[in-house]
Amino acid sequence: MTPVSDIYWHISGYAIFWILFAIAFGLFAQRVYFLFRLLRLGRREERSQNLGHRIKTMLVEVFPQWCNLKTVTRQDLAGIGHSLLFWGFGLFLISYIIFIGLGGGFGLSSVLAGSTFETAYSSILDIAGLFVCAAIVWAAIRRYIIRPERLEASFEAGIILLLVITLMVLHFCIEGFGYAAYNISASYPPIGAAFASFLISTDISESTLVAVYKGLWWLHYAIILGFLVYIPRSKHLHILASPFNVLFKSLAPKGALNLIDPEKAETIGASKIQDFTWKQLLDLYACAVCGRCHANCPATLSGKPLNPREVILNLKDHLLEVGPQLLKGETPSANPGTAMIEDVLTEEVIWNCTTCYACQEVCPVGIEHTVKLIDMRRNLVEHGRVSPSVAKALESVRLLGNPWEQPQSARLDWAEGRKVNLIQDREEVDVLYWVGCAGAYDPRSRDISLAVVSLLERAGVNYALLGTEERCCGDPARRMGEEGLFQMLARSNIEVLKKYSFNRILTHCPHCYNMLKNEYPQLGAQFEVVHHSQFLLELIHSGKIKLQERQELRLTFHDPCYLGRYNDIYDPPRQVLQAISKATMIEMRLNKTKAMCCGAGGGQIWIQSEKGRRIEDMRFEQIQEVDAQVVATACPYCTIMLDAVAQIKEPTGKIKVMDIAELVVRALAQ
Amino acid sequence: MKIVVCVKQVLDTRVPLAVNGSVVQKEPSPIYIMNPADRIALDKALEMKASLAGEEITVITAGPARAEQVLHMALAAGADEVVHLKDEAFEASDAYTTALALSRVIKELNYTMILCGNRSLDIGASQVPAFLAESLGIPQVTGVMELEIMSPGRVKLWRRLEKGRRQVIECPLPALYAVDSSAGQPRYVSEFSLRQAAKRRIRSLTLADIGLTQVDVGPQASLIRVVSLSPPKPRPKKIYIPDGSLSASQRMSYLLSGGLAKGKESSLLEGTADYLAEQIIKYLIDEGILPK
Ligand code: SF4
Ligand code: SF4
């Protein structure tokens, strides 16, 4: 018995029901269609391959709320609250379709009324309603009282909390008044029925009960319709967009950038919102404004202008602002104050990113921040809009084959005075040791290369180096947006590599590792690549490297971004350390997926953002928080950055910065 | 208005050089770049083109076949037209013969302004601009840091003097301006645009095209003869001192070069307004900027 079957002022309740519905749905559909058309302004991008796999991922991520739960930590339990809301409100949504839609609109309430299904479902809703209320109260307390750094108490957030809690209260009231009005006494649903018997026990007249019931029912209906209209027009658009965003998320290796074909591309990179692909635009809709990204961003934390959440939100506002004009075929960029680069996001913001991937790793809806920032860098590079230090590094890469402005002929200088195997002298080798630019030229990193070579020799590995035929892998160029240079380097390296016969490539640099393993395949070259943390572990396990008895060494490990977050290699370096020291590994506050960047990645070592604090200084302070004698790492950049700080902050050498290879060399059995 | 920019291809000095009769790079295949000051001159021309309508930039080089590289660079950077005065003999030409040959080409170009680098990275005689201006019969301004077109036909220029001083002068067009290499930072030219430019046509001229013959260029025509070259005296090695005020990449440069000269010292003063004002005045007097 829903009030829809009644007549109001000579108008059929059904008519009112459906007219209201048509208006609301019309407004909803109009907005969704508008948003869809905006997406189509973006460039094409293939994101529908492997649909089966995609659907499975979406089902796993969204419905069980893994997307949120995976980020739950002891300090940040909000994911649990969101999951309660999601499940609870999901049950309500289904109930709206069944009880209001089918029951009310289609007049099937007489079929449903009193059925076991109704009683059971309503009972579940009662319990779900309690959970939802609890989650809402918690959310409100967090936003308005605790105020964690990542959240702001926005007006929009307030509205939605209020709406949802009103719906919950109405649910209980409608149940109570409905049961009481028709004098149904039952023991289920527990809250509704209890409330009904309370109402019956009071001396409220039956006609009042009926009138209140009807009034509340229509109010309830109106709020639900209002919700439908409001959602696609608010920040809560993420409710609609994020499942699709998860469905279409990249299946490429983490953080991989798309390959530009200069012959086909209309523009290089993005300077206008419509230069992004549709998926990059969908990202903007999907943002839930949760702030997880900026709470983990080293640039934001160190006080630089970049804030990944603001990047997404500003781009979204910009899309919504200029979209209507673009749809009409006008060029809004002619208007002052609407240039995407400069007015919406400054060049400085775009160059602040270390591409550390911390934002993407925690984003519950799979937003790709780095791809957008690098796409904008690509456009800046194309127009020569780079800082002198970046220009210098890039030119050095182009002319000399490395970003350190060192001659190619000096690439093997690090091995001066010691015998190393060169691939040019060999028929076939098992392991090709790729040294990388830092390992070849940087005085600190050369020690790592020497350590690796001595371990290879000690273990009797059939290895060789490319020597002066090796050039920069292209990671700095690509991350700084110089796609053309990356392609040039990658092609020439691939050509060189294909000349020789080897089983796999070993490298101690996670940037080279990521490039060779995950991004060279874009140019048709598939190599088996192994990082030295994995390789050393292999050598230790197989007994090819014999270590002394384990020492008592207090070690902590700094996870390099391109080893950890990009390639999910967290355990091998830790296991290597455990083979060396019998003391338990000390973990820093921010470790593994949350480890803070050393500040060098994404070309940042040359970009040199001057604002705010130095990221490496902040990371070093985190190292100082734990009582470790050695901070081990497995990346030449991290070693350079952290060691430079250590020399100043710990001049007595109380904390040493060492690569795992150097530690293994020290621990070799005599 | 047509701007002609003269550029030269030089050896990249980041690669260690050796003196062996002539200057050579210790690298299997030599690496060449556009002379840094010429590149700044080209950038200045491009800036003018971006701010004024109707500019046209022609870039010209006199050099062997390999000098084509710098013209591709110029095209990629945004030059409208490039001219290659091609002859292997230019390799050993002195400033006078080079300027003479360039003037023959430029005379035909209907130019309004000529920009050159003030000095080349290799020989560094700073003579080509002067000879060129003389043979074209136009005024020249050297050591240009900044230039601004005031009205058609009049240019305001800032010349570099010692200790950061500037001389501001005005000069009518047509004229030749030699731009100082410190007048800017080279604007980056991307690999994609270089690749695109490599496909474009380069107008190439031979000596015959400009009415010269082999005897007019090269060592035999040169007024200056290089008698000998010797490597520089080794500089005392500086010691690397870790310094918290430097960024990681600056520290890197320190380490790699065995100690770079540190840039300007800066010091941060704190205190009351009176104290600070006093300190600033003291500094200005100490530095000789204010009279004692
Ligand atoms: S990749 Fe790292 S530095 Fe860049 S926006 Fe994300 S968290 Fe910040
Ligand atoms: S981008 Fe992702 S992590 Fe950042 S606020 Fe939006 S939803 Fe949250």
PDB file of N, CA, C and O in Angstrom, chain A residues 9 34 39-40 145 285 306 383-384 415 425 455 463 507 556 560:
ATOM      1  N   TRP A   9      -6.151  15.908  -5.013  1.00  0.00           N
ATOM      2  CA  TRP A   9      -6.810  17.032  -5.721  1.00  0.00           C
ATOM      3  C   TRP A   9      -7.247  16.594  -7.128  1.00  0.00           C
ATOM      4  O   TRP A   9      -6.887  17.189  -8.132  1.00  0.00           O
ATOM      5  N   PHE A  34      25.296  15.652 -21.330  1.00  0.00           N
ATOM      6  CA  PHE A  34      26.229  16.772 -21.466  1.00  0.00           C
ATOM      7  C   PHE A  34      27.634  16.331 -21.067  1.00  0.00           C
ATOM      8  O   PHE A  34      28.620  16.567 -21.782  1.00  0.00           O
ATOM      9  N   LEU A  39      33.215  14.389 -22.625  1.00  0.00           N
ATOM     10  CA  LEU A  39      34.245  13.349 -22.721  1.00  0.00           C
ATOM     11  C   LEU A  39      34.666  13.147 -24.164  1.00  0.00           C
ATOM     12  O   LEU A  39      35.824  12.906 -24.464  1.00  0.00           O
ATOM     13  N   ARG A  40      33.675  13.256 -25.045  1.00  0.00           N
ATOM     14  CA  ARG A  40      33.989  12.995 -26.450  1.00  0.00           C
ATOM     15  C   ARG A  40      34.801  14.104 -27.094  1.00  0.00           C
ATOM     16  O   ARG A  40      35.277  13.957 -28.217  1.00  0.00           O
ATOM     17  N   ILE A 145      35.044  18.044  12.969  1.00  0.00           N
ATOM     18  CA  ILE A 145      35.684  18.134  14.282  1.00  0.00           C
ATOM     19  C   ILE A 145      37.156  17.725  14.209  1.00  0.00           C
ATOM     20  O   ILE A 145      38.040  18.500  14.538  1.00  0.00           O
ATOM     21  N   TYR A 285      36.015  13.418 -13.715  1.00  0.00           N
ATOM     22  CA  TYR A 285      34.681  13.184 -13.140  1.00  0.00           C
ATOM     23  C   TYR A 285      34.765  12.246 -11.940  1.00  0.00           C
ATOM     24  O   TYR A 285      33.938  12.299 -11.035  1.00  0.00           O
ATOM     25  N   LEU A 306      52.492  22.305  -6.269  1.00  0.00           N
ATOM     26  CA  LEU A 306      51.742  21.166  -6.806  1.00  0.00           C
ATOM     27  C   LEU A 306      50.905  20.476  -5.730  1.00  0.00           C
ATOM     28  O   LEU A 306      51.400  20.166  -4.647  1.00  0.00           O
ATOM     29  N   HIS A 383      57.378  23.399 -27.121  1.00  0.00           N
ATOM     30  CA  HIS A 383      57.456  24.829 -27.386  1.00  0.00           C
ATOM     31  C   HIS A 383      58.655  25.490 -26.707  1.00  0.00           C
ATOM     32  O   HIS A 383      58.710  26.704 -26.561  1.00  0.00           O
ATOM     33  N   GLY A 384      59.589  24.659 -26.284  1.00  0.00           N
ATOM     34  CA  GLY A 384      60.813  25.195 -25.694  1.00  0.00           C
ATOM     35  C   GLY A 384      60.617  25.833 -24.337  1.00  0.00           C
ATOM     36  O   GLY A 384      61.494  26.548 -23.862  1.00  0.00           O
ATOM     37  N   ALA A 415      85.375   2.082 -14.308  1.00  0.00           N
ATOM     38  CA  ALA A 415      86.010   0.768 -14.143  1.00  0.00           C
ATOM     39  C   ALA A 415      87.511   0.842 -14.396  1.00  0.00           C
ATOM     40  O   ALA A 415      88.185  -0.173 -14.511  1.00  0.00           O
ATOM     41  N   ASP A 425      83.655  -8.258 -26.775  1.00  0.00           N
ATOM     42  CA  ASP A 425      84.689  -9.304 -26.840  1.00  0.00           C
ATOM     43  C   ASP A 425      84.105 -10.705 -26.656  1.00  0.00           C
ATOM     44  O   ASP A 425      84.842 -11.673 -26.561  1.00  0.00           O
ATOM     45  N   LEU A 455      80.668  -8.365  -7.251  1.00  0.00           N
ATOM     46  CA  LEU A 455      79.799  -9.486  -6.862  1.00  0.00           C
ATOM     47  C   LEU A 455      79.600 -10.451  -8.020  1.00  0.00           C
ATOM     48  O   LEU A 455      79.590 -11.666  -7.844  1.00  0.00           O
ATOM     49  N   TYR A 463      79.040 -12.584 -17.294  1.00  0.00           N
ATOM     50  CA  TYR A 463      78.416 -11.279 -17.534  1.00  0.00           C
ATOM     51  C   TYR A 463      79.283 -10.439 -18.476  1.00  0.00           C
ATOM     52  O   TYR A 463      80.443 -10.764 -18.724  1.00  0.00           O
ATOM     53  N   THR A 507      70.315  -4.709 -14.026  1.00  0.00           N
ATOM     54  CA  THR A 507      70.603  -3.299 -13.768  1.00  0.00           C
ATOM     55  C   THR A 507      70.385  -2.986 -12.304  1.00  0.00           C
ATOM     56  O   THR A 507      69.556  -3.621 -11.652  1.00  0.00           O
ATOM     57  N   THR A 556      67.630   0.066   7.948  1.00  0.00           N
ATOM     58  CA  THR A 556      66.299   0.401   7.465  1.00  0.00           C
ATOM     59  C   THR A 556      66.394   0.497   5.956  1.00  0.00           C
ATOM     60  O   THR A 556      67.494   0.627   5.404  1.00  0.00           O
ATOM     61  N   PRO A 560      62.875   2.742  -3.315  1.00  0.00           N
ATOM     62  CA  PRO A 560      62.881   3.631  -4.480  1.00  0.00           C
ATOM     63  C   PRO A 560      61.516   3.562  -5.181  1.00  0.00           C
ATOM     64  O   PRO A 560      60.933   2.483  -5.304  1.00  0.00           O
TER      65      PRO A 560
END
